[in-house]
PDB file of C-alpha atoms in Angstrom:
ATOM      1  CA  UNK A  89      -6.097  65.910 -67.029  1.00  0.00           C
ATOM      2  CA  UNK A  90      -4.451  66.346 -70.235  1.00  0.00           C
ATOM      3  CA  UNK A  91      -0.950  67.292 -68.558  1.00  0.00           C
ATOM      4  CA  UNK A  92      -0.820  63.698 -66.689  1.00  0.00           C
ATOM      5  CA  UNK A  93      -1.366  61.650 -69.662  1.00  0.00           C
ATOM      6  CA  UNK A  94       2.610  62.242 -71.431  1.00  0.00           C
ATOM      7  CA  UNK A  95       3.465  60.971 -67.695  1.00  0.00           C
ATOM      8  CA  UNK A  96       1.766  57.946 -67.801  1.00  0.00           C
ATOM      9  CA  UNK A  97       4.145  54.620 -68.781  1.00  0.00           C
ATOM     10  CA  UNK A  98       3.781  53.098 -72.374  1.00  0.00           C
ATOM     11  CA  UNK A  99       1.880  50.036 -71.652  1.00  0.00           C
ATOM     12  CA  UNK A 100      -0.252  50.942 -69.332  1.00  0.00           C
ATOM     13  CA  UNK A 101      -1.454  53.629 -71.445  1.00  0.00           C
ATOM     14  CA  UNK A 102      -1.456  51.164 -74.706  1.00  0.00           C
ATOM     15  CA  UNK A 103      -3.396  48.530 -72.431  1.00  0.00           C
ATOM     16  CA  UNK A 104      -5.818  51.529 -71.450  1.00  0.00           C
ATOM     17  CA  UNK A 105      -6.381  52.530 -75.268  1.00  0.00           C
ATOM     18  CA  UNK A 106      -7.562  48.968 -76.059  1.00  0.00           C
ATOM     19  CA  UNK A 107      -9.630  48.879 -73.163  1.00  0.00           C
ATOM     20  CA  UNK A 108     -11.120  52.304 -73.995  1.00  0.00           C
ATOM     21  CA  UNK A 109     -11.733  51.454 -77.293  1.00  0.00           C
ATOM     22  CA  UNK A 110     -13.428  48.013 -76.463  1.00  0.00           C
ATOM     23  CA  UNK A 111     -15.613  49.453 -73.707  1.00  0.00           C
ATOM     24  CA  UNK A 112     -16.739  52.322 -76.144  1.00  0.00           C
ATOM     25  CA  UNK A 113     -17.558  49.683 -78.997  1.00  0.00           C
ATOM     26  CA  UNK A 114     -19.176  47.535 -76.310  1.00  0.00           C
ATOM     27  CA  UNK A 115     -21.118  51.236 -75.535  1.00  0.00           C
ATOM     28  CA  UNK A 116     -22.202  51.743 -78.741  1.00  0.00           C
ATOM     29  CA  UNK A 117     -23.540  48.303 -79.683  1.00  0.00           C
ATOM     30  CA  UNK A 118     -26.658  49.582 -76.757  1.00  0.00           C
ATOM     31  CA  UNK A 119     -27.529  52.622 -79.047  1.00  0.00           C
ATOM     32  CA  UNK A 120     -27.953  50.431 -82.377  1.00  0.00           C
ATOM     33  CA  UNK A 121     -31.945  49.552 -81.589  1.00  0.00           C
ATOM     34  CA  UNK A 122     -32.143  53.069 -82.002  1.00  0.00           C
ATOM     35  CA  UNK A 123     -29.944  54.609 -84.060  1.00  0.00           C
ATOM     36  CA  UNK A 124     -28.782  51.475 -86.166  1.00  0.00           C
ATOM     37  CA  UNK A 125     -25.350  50.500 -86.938  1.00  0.00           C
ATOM     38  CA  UNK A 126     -24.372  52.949 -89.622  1.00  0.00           C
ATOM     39  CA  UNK A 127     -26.490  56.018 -87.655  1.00  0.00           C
ATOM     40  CA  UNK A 128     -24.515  55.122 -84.557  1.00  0.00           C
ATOM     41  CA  UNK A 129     -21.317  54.880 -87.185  1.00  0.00           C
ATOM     42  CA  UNK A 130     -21.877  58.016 -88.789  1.00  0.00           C
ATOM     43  CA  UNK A 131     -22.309  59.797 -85.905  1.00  0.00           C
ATOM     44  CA  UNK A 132     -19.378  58.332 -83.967  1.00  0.00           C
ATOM     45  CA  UNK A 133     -17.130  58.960 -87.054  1.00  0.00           C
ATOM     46  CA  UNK A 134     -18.681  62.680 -87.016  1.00  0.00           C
ATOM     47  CA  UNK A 135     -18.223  63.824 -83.713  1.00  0.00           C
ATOM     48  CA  UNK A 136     -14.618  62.184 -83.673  1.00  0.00           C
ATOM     49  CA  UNK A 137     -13.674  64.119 -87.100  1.00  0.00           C
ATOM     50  CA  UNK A 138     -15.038  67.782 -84.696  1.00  0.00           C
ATOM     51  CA  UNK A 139     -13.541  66.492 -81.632  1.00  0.00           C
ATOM     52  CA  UNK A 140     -10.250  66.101 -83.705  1.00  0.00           C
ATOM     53  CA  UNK A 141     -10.286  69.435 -85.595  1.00  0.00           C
ATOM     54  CA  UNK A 142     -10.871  71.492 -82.647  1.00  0.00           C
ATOM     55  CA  UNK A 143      -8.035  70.042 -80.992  1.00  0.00           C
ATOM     56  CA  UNK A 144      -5.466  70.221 -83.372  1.00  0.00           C
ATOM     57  CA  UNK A 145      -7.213  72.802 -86.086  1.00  0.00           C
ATOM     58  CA  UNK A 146      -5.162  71.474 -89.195  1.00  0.00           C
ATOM     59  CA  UNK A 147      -4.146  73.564 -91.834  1.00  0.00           C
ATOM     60  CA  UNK A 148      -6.484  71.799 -94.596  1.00  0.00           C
ATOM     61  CA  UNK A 149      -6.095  74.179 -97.069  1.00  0.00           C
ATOM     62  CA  UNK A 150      -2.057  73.888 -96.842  1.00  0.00           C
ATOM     63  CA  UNK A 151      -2.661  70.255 -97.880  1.00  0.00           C
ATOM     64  CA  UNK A 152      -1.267  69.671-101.984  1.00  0.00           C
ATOM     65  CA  UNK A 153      -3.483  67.648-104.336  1.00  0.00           C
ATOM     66  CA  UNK A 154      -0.940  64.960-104.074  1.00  0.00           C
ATOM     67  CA  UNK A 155      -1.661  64.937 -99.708  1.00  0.00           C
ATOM     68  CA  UNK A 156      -5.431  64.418-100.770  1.00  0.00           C
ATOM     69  CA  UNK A 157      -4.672  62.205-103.459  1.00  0.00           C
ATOM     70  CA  UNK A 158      -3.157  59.839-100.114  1.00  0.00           C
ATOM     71  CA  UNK A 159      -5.487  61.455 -97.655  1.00  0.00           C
ATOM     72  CA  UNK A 160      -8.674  60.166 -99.623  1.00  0.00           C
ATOM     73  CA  UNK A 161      -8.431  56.394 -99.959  1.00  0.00           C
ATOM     74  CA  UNK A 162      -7.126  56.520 -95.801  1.00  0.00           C
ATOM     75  CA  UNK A 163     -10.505  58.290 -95.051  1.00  0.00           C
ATOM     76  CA  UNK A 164     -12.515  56.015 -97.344  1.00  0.00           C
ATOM     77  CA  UNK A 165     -10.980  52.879 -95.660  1.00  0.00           C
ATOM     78  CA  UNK A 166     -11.543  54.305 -92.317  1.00  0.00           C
ATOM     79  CA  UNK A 167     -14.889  55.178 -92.654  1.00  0.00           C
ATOM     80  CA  UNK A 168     -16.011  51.496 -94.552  1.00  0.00           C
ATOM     81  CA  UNK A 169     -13.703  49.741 -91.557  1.00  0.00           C
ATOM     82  CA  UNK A 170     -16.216  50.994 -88.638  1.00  0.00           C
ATOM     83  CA  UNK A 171     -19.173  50.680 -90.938  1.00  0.00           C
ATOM     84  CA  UNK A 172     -18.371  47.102 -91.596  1.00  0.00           C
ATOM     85  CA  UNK A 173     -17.528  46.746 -88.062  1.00  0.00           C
ATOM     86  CA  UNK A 174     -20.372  47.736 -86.650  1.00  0.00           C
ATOM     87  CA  UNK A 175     -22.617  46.350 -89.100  1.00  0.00           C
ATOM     88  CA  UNK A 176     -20.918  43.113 -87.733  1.00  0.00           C
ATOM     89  CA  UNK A 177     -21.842  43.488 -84.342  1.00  0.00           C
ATOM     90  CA  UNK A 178     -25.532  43.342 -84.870  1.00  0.00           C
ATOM     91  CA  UNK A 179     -24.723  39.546 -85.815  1.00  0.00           C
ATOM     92  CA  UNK A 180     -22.121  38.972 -83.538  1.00  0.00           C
ATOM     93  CA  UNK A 181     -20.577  38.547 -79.851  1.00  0.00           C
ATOM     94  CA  UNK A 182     -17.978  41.880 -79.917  1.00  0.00           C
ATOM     95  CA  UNK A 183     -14.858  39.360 -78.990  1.00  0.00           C
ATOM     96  CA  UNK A 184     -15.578  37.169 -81.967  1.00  0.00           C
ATOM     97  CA  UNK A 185     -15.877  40.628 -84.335  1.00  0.00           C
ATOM     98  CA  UNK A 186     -12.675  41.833 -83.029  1.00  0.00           C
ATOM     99  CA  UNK A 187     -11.144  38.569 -83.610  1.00  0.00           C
ATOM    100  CA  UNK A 188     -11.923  38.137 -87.412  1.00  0.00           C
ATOM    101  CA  UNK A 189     -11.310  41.388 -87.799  1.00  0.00           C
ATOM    102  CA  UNK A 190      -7.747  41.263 -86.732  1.00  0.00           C
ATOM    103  CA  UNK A 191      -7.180  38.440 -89.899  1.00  0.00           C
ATOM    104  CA  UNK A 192      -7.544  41.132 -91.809  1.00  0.00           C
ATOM    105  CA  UNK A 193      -3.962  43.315 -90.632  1.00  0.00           C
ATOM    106  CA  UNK A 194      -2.014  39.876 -89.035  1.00  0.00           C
ATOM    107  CA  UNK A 195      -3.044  38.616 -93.036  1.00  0.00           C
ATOM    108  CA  UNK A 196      -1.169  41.893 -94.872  1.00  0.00           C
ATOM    109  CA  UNK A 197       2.160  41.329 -91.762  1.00  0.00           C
ATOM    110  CA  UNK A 198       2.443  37.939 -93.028  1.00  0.00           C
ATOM    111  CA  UNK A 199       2.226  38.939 -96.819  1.00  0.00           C
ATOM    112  CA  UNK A 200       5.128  41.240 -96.040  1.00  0.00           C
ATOM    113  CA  UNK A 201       6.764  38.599 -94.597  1.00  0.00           C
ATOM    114  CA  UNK A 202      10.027  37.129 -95.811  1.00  0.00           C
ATOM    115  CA  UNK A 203      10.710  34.337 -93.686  1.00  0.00           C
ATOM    116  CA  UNK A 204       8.944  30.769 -94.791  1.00  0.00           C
ATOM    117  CA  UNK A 205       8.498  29.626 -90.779  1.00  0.00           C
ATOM    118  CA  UNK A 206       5.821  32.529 -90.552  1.00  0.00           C
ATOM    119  CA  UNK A 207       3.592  30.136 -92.263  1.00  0.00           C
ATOM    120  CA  UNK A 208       2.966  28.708 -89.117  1.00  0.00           C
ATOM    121  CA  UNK A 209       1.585  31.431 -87.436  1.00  0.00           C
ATOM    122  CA  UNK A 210      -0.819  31.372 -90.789  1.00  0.00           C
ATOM    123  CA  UNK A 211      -1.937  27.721 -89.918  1.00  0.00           C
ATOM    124  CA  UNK A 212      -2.343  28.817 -86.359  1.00  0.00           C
ATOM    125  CA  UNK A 213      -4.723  31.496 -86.950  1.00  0.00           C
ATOM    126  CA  UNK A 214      -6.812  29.677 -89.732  1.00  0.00           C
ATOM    127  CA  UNK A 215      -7.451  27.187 -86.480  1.00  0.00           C
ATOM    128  CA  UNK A 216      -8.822  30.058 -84.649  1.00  0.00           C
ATOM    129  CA  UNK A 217     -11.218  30.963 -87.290  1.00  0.00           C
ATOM    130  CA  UNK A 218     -12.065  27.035 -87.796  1.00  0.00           C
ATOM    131  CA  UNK A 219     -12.539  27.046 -83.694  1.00  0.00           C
ATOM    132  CA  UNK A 220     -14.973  30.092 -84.327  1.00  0.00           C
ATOM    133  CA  UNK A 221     -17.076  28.286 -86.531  1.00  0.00           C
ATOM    134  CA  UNK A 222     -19.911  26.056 -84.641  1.00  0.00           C
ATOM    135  CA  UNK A 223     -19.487  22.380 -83.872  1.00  0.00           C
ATOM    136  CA  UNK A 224     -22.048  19.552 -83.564  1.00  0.00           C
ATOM    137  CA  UNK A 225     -25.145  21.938 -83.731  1.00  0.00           C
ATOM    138  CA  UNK A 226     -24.364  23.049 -80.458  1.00  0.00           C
ATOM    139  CA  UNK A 227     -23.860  26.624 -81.685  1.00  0.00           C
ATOM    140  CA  UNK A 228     -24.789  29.562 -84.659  1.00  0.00           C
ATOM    141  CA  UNK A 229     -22.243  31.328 -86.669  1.00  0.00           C
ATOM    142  CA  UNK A 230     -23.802  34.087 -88.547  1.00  0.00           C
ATOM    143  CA  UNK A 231     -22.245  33.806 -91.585  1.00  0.00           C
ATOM    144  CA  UNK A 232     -22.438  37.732 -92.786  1.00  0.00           C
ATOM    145  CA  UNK A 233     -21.498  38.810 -89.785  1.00  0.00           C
ATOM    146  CA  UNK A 234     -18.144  36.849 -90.227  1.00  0.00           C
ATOM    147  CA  UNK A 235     -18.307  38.199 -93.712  1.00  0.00           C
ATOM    148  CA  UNK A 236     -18.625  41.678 -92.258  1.00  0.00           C
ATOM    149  CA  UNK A 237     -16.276  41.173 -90.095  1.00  0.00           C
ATOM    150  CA  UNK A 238     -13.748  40.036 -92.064  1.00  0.00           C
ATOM    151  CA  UNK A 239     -14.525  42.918 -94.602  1.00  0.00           C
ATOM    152  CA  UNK A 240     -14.045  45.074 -91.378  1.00  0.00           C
ATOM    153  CA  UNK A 241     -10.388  43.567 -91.391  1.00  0.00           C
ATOM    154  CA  UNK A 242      -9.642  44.283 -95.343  1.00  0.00           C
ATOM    155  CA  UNK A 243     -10.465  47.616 -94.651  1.00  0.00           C
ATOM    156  CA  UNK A 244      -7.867  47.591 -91.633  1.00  0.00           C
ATOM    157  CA  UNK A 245      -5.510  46.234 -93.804  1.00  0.00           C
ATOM    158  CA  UNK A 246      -5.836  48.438 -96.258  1.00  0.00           C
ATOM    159  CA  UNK A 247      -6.311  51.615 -93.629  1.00  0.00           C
ATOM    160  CA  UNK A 248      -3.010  50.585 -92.552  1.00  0.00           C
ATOM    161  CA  UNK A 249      -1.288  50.754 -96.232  1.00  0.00           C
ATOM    162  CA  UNK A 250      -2.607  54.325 -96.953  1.00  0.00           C
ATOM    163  CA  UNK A 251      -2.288  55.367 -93.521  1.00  0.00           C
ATOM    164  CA  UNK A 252       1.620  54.977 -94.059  1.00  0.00           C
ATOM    165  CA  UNK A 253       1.451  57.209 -97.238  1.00  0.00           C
ATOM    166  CA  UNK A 254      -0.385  59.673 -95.177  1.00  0.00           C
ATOM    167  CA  UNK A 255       2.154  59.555 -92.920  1.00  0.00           C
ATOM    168  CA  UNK A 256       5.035  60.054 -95.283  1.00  0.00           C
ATOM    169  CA  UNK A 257       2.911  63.167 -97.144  1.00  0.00           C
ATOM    170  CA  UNK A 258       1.549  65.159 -94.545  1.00  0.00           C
ATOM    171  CA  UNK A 259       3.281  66.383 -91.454  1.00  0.00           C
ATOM    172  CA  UNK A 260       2.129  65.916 -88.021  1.00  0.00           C
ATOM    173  CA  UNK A 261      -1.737  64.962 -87.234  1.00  0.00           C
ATOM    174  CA  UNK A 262      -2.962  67.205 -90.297  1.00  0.00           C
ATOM    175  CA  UNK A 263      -3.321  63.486 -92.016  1.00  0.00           C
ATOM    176  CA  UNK A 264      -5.354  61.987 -89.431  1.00  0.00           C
ATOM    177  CA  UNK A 265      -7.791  64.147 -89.049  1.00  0.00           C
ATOM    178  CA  UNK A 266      -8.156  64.927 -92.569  1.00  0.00           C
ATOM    179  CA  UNK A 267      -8.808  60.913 -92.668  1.00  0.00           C
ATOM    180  CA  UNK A 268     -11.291  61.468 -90.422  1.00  0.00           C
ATOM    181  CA  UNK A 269     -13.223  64.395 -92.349  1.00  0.00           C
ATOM    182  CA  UNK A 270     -13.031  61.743 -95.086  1.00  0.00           C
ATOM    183  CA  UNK A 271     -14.187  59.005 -92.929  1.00  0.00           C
ATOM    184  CA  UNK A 272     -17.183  61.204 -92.003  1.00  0.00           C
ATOM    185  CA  UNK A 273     -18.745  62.084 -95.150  1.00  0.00           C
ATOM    186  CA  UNK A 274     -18.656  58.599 -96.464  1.00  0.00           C
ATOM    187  CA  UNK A 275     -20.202  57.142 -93.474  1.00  0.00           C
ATOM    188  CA  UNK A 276     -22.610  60.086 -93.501  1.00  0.00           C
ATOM    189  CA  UNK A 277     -25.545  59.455 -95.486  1.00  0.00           C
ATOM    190  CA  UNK A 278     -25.357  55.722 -94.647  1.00  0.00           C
ATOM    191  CA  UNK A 279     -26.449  56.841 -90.918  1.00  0.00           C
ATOM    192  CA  UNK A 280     -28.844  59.673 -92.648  1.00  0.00           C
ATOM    193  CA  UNK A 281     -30.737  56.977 -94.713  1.00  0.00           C
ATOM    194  CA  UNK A 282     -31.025  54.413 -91.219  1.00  0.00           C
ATOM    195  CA  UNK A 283     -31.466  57.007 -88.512  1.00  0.00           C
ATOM    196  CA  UNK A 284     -32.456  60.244 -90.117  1.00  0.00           C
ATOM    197  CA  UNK A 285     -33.304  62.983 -87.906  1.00  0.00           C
ATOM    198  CA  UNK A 286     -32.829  60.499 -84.902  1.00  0.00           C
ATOM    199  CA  UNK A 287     -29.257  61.587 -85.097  1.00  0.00           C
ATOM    200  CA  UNK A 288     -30.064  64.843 -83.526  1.00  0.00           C
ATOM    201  CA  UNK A 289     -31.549  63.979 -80.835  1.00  0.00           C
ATOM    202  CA  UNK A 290     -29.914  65.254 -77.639  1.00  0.00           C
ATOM    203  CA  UNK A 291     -29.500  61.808 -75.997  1.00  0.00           C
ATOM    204  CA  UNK A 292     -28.424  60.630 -79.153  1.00  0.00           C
ATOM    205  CA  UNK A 293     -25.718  63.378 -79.932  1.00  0.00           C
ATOM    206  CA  UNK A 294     -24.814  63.014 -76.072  1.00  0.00           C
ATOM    207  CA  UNK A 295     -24.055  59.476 -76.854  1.00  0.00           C
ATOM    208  CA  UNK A 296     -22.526  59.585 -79.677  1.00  0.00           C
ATOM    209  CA  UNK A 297     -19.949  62.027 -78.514  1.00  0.00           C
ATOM    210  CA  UNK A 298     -19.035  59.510 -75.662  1.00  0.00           C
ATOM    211  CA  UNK A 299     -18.549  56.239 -77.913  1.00  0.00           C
ATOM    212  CA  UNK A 300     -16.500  59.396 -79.869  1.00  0.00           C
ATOM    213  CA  UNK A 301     -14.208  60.038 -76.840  1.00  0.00           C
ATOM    214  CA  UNK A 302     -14.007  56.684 -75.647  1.00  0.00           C
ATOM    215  CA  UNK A 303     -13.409  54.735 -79.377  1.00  0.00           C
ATOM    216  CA  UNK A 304     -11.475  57.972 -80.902  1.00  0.00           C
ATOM    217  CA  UNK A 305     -10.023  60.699 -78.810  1.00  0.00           C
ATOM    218  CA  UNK A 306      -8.890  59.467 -75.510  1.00  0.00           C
ATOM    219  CA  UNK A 307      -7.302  56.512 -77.176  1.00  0.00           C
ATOM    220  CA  UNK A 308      -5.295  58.364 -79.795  1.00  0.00           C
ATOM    221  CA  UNK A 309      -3.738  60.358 -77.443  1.00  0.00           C
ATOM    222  CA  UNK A 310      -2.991  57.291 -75.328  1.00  0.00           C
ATOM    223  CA  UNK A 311      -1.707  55.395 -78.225  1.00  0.00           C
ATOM    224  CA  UNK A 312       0.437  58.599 -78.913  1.00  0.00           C
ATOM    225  CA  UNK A 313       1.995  58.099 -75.184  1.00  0.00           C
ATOM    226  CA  UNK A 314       2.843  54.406 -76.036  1.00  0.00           C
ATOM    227  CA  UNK A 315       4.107  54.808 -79.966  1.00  0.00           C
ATOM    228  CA  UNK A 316       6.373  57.349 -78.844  1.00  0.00           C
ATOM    229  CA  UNK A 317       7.968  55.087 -76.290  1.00  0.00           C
ATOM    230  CA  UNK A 318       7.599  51.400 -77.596  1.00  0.00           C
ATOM    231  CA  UNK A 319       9.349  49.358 -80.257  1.00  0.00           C
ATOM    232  CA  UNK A 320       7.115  48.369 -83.043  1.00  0.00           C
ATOM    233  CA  UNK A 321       7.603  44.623 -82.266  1.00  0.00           C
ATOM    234  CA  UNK A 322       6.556  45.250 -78.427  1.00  0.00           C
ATOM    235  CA  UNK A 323       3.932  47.577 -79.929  1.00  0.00           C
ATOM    236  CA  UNK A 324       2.450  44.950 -82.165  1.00  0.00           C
ATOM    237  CA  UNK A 325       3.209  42.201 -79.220  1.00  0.00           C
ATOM    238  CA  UNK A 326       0.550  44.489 -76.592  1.00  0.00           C
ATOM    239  CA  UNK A 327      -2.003  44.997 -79.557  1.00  0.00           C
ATOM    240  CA  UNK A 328      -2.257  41.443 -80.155  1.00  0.00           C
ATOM    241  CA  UNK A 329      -4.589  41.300 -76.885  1.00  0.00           C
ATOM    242  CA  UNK A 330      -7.265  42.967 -78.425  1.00  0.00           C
ATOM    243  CA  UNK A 331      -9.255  40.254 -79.177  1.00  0.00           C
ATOM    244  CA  UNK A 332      -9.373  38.686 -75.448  1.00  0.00           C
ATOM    245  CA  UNK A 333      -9.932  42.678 -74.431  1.00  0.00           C
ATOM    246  CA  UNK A 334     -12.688  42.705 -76.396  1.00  0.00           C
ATOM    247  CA  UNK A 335     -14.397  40.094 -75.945  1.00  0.00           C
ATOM    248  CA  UNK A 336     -14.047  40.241 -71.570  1.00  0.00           C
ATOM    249  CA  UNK A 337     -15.634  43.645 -73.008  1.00  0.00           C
ATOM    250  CA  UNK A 338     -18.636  41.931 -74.326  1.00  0.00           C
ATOM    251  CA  UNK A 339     -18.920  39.824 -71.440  1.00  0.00           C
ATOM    252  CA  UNK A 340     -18.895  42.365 -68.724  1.00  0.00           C
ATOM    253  CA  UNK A 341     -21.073  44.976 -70.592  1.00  0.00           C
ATOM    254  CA  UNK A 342     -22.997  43.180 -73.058  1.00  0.00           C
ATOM    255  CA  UNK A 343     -23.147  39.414 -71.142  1.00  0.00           C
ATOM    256  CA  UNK A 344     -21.713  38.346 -74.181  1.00  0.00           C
ATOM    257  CA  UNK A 345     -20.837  34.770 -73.499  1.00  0.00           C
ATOM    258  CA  UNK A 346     -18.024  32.749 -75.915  1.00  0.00           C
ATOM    259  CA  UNK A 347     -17.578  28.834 -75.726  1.00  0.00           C
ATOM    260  CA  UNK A 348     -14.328  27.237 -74.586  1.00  0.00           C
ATOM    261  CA  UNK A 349     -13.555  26.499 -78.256  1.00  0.00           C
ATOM    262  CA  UNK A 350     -14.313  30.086 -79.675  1.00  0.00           C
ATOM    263  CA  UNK A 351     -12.158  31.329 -76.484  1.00  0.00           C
ATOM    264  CA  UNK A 352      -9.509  29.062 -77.944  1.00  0.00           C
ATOM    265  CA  UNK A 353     -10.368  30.389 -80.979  1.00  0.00           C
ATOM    266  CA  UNK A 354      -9.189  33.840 -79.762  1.00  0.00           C
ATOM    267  CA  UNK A 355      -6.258  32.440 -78.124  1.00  0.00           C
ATOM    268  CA  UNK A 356      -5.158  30.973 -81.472  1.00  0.00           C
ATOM    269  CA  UNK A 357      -4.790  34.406 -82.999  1.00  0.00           C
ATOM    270  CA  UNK A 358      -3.443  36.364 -80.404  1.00  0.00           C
ATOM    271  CA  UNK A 359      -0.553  33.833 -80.588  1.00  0.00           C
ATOM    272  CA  UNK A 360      -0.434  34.318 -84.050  1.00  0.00           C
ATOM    273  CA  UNK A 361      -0.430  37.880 -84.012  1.00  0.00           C
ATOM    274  CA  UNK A 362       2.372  37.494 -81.398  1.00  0.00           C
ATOM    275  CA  UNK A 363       4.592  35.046 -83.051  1.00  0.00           C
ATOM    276  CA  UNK A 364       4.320  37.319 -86.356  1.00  0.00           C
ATOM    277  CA  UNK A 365       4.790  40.170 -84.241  1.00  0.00           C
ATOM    278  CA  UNK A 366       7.707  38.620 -82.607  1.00  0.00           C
ATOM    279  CA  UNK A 367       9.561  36.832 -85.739  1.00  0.00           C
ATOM    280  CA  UNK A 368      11.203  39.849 -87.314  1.00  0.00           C
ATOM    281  CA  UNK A 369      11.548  43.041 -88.202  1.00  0.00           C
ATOM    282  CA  UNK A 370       7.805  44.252 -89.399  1.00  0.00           C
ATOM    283  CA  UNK A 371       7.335  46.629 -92.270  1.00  0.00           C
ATOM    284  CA  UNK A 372       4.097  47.466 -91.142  1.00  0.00           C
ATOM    285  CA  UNK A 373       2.663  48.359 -87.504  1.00  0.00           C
ATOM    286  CA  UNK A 374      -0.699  46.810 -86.861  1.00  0.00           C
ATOM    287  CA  UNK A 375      -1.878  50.405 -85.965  1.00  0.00           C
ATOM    288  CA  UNK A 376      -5.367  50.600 -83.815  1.00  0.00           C
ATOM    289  CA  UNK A 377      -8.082  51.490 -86.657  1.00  0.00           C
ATOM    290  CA  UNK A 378     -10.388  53.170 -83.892  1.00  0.00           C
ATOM    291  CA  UNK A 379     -13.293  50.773 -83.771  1.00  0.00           C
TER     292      UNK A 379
END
């Protein structure tokens, strides 16, 4: 299994990533009447962090105070990004999470921005997140869940800033799953304090560790095929789908249903996400936070 993954082409193995990654969030929104969001969180985060180390045992101890010193804030962002996330999807529909949440990373490409015409793309995804909102009574935002999810997109942001010092600091995957160590012990007694013991359950461990494969390890090493083979524009270009992944996600597993104006809504900031994606070089790859 593991020797026909390098062999598989770029964007089919990006487009599986996203899918895998959807279809494990859409997975682990069943388990939160039992375990809660952050229990499910903490032990998704957990189990990814193990899975990770006894792939690639990193040398931990090689790592400088000045590696930690970048390793730290990645891991704290990571961790608070799923938390928020998930928290979010107790309030809402997983297409509309995952399309907030992308403001958050299309946001910090435009700030990087030099060119004044990328203001468009600005105006055309504040119209998604206007078409989100409800019209004429005939619908419910939850308004912290937007907040959540939009705090869910900070965090991306800001994953996606420290995860480039990472990468510039430490060598090879070392970083990463360092992150994830990090990510672990913040999100840790969050899950302790909603779940408690619950989290080790059998069933609930079982679980856990296959939201874990799906949202964590099969897609990093998929996303590995694809980064290794794309351009960062045509990188950024596939990732911009997300949103409409996830939410045919929520609809198949979850009967999640969106209104033509929130689907609109979604369409608004893929084409954002594209058109930013698409209108110069980027300083910054919107890099998949593992949600």
């Amino acid at each position: 299994m593991r020797r026909a993954l390098p062999a598989l082409p770029p964007v089919p193995a990006l487009l599986l990533s996203m899918v895998s990654i959807q279809g494990g969030a859409a997975f682990a929104k069943t388990l939160f009447p039992a375990l809660g969001a952050a229990g499910t969180t903490a032990l998704r985060v957990t189990l990814a962090a193990a899975l990770l180390s006894l792939v690639f045992r990193p040398r931990l101890r090689a790592l400088t105070p000045e590696a930690w010193r970048a390793v730290l804030p990645y891991g704290v962002a990571l961790g608070l990004m799923n938390l928020s996330f998930y928290l979010a999807l107790t309030r809402l529909p997983l297409g509309l999470a995952v399309t907030l949440e992308f403001v958050g990373p299309l946001v910090l490409s435009l700030a990087l921005s030099r060119r004044i015409q990328d203001l468009l793309w600005v105006a055309l995804a504040a119209l998604g997140i206007v078409l989100i909102a409800p019209h004429g009574g005939g619908g419910h935002l939850d308004l912290l869940g937007a907040g959540l999810a939009l705090t869910a997109g900070a965090f991306w942001a800001l994953y996606i800033l420290t995860g480039g010092a990472v990468g510039r600091r430490v060598p090879g995957v070392t970083g990463v799953v360092a992150g994830m160590i990090v990510a672990a012990v913040v999100t840790l007694p969050f899950g302790i304090a909603t779940a408690g013991v619950t989290l080790l359950a059998p069933s609930a461990l079982l679980a856990g560790l296959a939201v874990a494969v799906l949202s964590s390890a099969l897609p990093y090493s998929l996303e590995m095929v694809a980064l290794r083979a794309l351009p960062a524009r045509v990188f950024g270009v596939l990732m911009s789908v997300e949103p409409a992944i996830a939410a045919l996600s929520g609809l198949l597993f979850l009967h999640e249903r969106l209104s033509v104006l929130q689907w609109l809504a979604i369409l608004c900031v893929i084409s954002a996400s594209v058109g930013i994606s698409l209108s110069g070089e980027r300083q910054v790859v919107e890099a998949e936070p593992a949600n």
